[in-house]
XYZ file of C-alpha atoms in Angstrom:
189
model
C 0.000 0.000 0.000
C 1.443 3.346 -1.063
C -0.468 6.024 0.828
C 0.571 9.650 0.566
C 1.822 10.942 3.873
C 1.447 14.621 4.646
C 4.619 16.170 5.978
C 3.986 18.401 8.961
C 6.285 21.337 9.436
C 6.995 23.226 12.610
C 6.042 26.889 12.761
C 9.746 27.779 12.508
C 10.187 25.634 9.372
C 7.103 27.228 7.805
C 8.372 30.659 8.813
C 11.646 30.018 6.953
C 9.799 28.711 3.886
C 7.573 31.782 3.865
C 10.559 34.141 4.204
C 12.290 32.469 1.251
C 9.118 32.732 -0.849
C 8.714 36.358 0.274
C 12.293 37.195 -0.715
C 11.579 35.950 -4.236
C 8.178 37.654 -4.556
C 9.115 40.970 -2.934
C 12.346 40.984 -4.939
C 10.322 40.956 -8.157
C 7.429 43.253 -7.305
C 8.321 45.166 -4.133
C 6.441 45.752 -0.920
C 3.372 47.372 -2.419
C 3.172 45.291 -5.592
C 3.330 41.902 -3.890
C 0.309 39.921 -2.765
C 0.486 37.970 0.475
C -1.987 35.559 -1.124
C 0.656 34.707 -3.731
C 3.360 34.221 -1.090
C 1.058 31.959 0.945
C 0.169 29.964 -2.175
C 3.871 29.567 -3.068
C 4.394 27.787 0.251
C 1.047 26.012 0.446
C -0.285 27.777 3.527
C -3.324 29.932 4.087
C -3.066 33.689 4.118
C -4.425 33.827 7.711
C -1.616 31.456 8.782
C 0.934 33.741 7.121
C -0.486 36.685 9.069
C -0.500 34.640 12.273
C 3.265 34.136 11.839
C 4.209 37.651 10.650
C 1.387 39.992 11.619
C 1.446 42.218 8.533
C 2.744 42.235 4.980
C 5.113 45.041 5.980
C 6.559 42.919 8.794
C 7.040 40.016 6.373
C 8.839 42.400 3.999
C 11.090 43.505 6.876
C 11.910 39.872 7.660
C 12.739 39.257 3.995
C 15.045 42.308 4.002
C 16.716 41.080 7.201
C 17.233 37.692 5.579
C 18.997 39.402 2.657
C 21.410 41.272 4.904
C 21.950 38.298 7.230
C 22.719 36.096 4.225
C 25.205 38.638 2.868
C 26.962 39.169 6.194
C 27.282 35.415 6.712
C 28.723 34.865 3.231
C 31.149 37.800 3.719
C 32.184 36.349 7.097
C 32.891 32.954 5.550
C 34.894 34.501 2.710
C 36.842 36.755 5.063
C 37.696 33.899 7.405
C 39.125 31.894 4.498
C 41.335 34.798 3.373
C 45.084 34.675 3.845
C 45.469 38.455 4.201
C 43.482 41.679 3.797
C 44.033 41.807 0.015
C 42.840 38.235 -0.346
C 39.822 39.184 1.799
C 38.879 41.978 -0.648
C 39.086 39.491 -3.537
C 37.172 36.744 -1.771
C 34.419 39.020 -0.477
C 34.140 40.618 -3.925
C 33.856 37.177 -5.554
C 31.169 36.143 -3.071
C 29.271 39.333 -3.813
C 29.371 38.564 -7.539
C 27.872 35.134 -6.788
C 25.149 36.679 -4.642
C 24.187 39.286 -7.221
C 23.821 36.578 -9.859
C 21.080 35.118 -7.677
C 18.073 37.136 -8.903
C 16.063 36.833 -5.690
C 18.982 38.200 -3.693
C 19.536 41.169 -5.992
C 15.806 41.863 -6.120
C 15.253 41.972 -2.370
C 18.320 44.169 -1.954
C 17.125 46.711 -4.519
C 13.571 46.651 -3.177
C 14.892 47.189 0.365
C 16.672 50.379 -0.693
C 13.593 51.515 -2.616
C 11.379 51.103 0.474
C 13.483 53.258 2.810
C 10.899 56.024 2.751
C 9.273 53.957 5.524
C 11.142 54.860 8.762
C 11.076 51.329 10.216
C 12.297 49.764 6.986
C 14.974 52.468 6.740
C 16.264 51.477 10.201
C 16.387 47.791 9.232
C 18.277 48.659 6.033
C 20.684 50.964 7.889
C 21.371 48.281 10.493
C 21.868 45.570 7.872
C 24.086 47.706 5.678
C 26.095 48.782 8.723
C 26.699 45.148 9.707
C 27.761 44.397 6.139
C 30.196 47.345 6.150
C 31.691 46.328 9.480
C 32.180 42.755 8.258
C 34.159 44.054 5.275
C 36.241 46.313 7.523
C 36.848 43.493 10.009
C 38.459 41.319 7.348
C 40.177 43.969 5.230
C 41.051 46.767 7.641
C 39.896 49.025 4.793
C 40.604 52.734 4.906
C 37.601 55.018 4.302
C 38.724 55.483 0.670
C 39.145 51.756 0.111
C 35.794 51.062 1.739
C 34.057 53.656 -0.434
C 35.677 52.223 -3.577
C 34.735 48.667 -2.606
C 31.134 49.493 -1.721
C 30.766 51.818 -4.710
C 31.865 49.017 -7.005
C 29.297 46.776 -5.354
C 26.536 49.293 -6.031
C 27.657 49.602 -9.659
C 27.478 45.810 -9.895
C 23.893 46.002 -8.583
C 22.913 48.517 -11.231
C 24.634 46.671 -14.085
C 23.160 43.370 -12.987
C 19.648 44.802 -12.687
C 19.937 46.038 -16.293
C 21.194 42.642 -17.434
C 24.504 44.022 -18.718
C 26.922 42.807 -16.054
C 28.236 40.029 -18.288
C 28.279 42.121 -21.455
C 31.289 41.984 -23.767
C 30.457 44.971 -25.992
C 30.410 48.766 -25.739
C 30.028 50.734 -22.555
C 28.630 47.707 -20.706
C 31.847 45.773 -21.403
C 33.834 48.627 -19.861
C 31.628 48.538 -16.762
C 31.945 44.754 -16.631
C 35.731 44.901 -16.830
C 35.911 47.568 -14.149
C 33.628 45.638 -11.830
C 35.166 42.201 -12.273
C 38.800 43.211 -12.027
C 38.273 45.988 -9.557
C 38.155 44.078 -6.278
C 41.769 43.028 -6.722
C 43.204 46.548 -7.044
C 42.170 47.829 -3.618
C 45.661 48.269 -2.190
């Protein structure tokens, strides 16, 4: 007999599933353009259950934004801990960032987070997350303010180029941006 067995998830497991679905949905259509019904359907839960776990759509968005920053900080920490020196840390963290940005849901939630900073609570979450990210880079690289600005500025340029779909371009102005972004993490001396 081959009966289907329903898998029961804990509230914490469901919470994580919902956050991952929210990251993808909010990353595509933002806070105001995303339906909680769609997020609930993506995970196979009811909308009331989603609200029982998160309270409001805004709070779910905030949790998705936190996930994005937490994920970045953790990946930067791992890369920095594997580095042999501060220059290697710049290269490794830069390479990890390139991997992250190629993940569309990651790039989307990051861009949507910045776009939603007109909301004071979201702005505080973004400021905190970005600050933790900055301090993780500094911890592993001992970057000067100029080096930090160059590193982070290159990261923002990567975001813009990736969002336009030209980060991997090999022609024209986009190729120049690509070359500057890809090779640039190694020249932060």
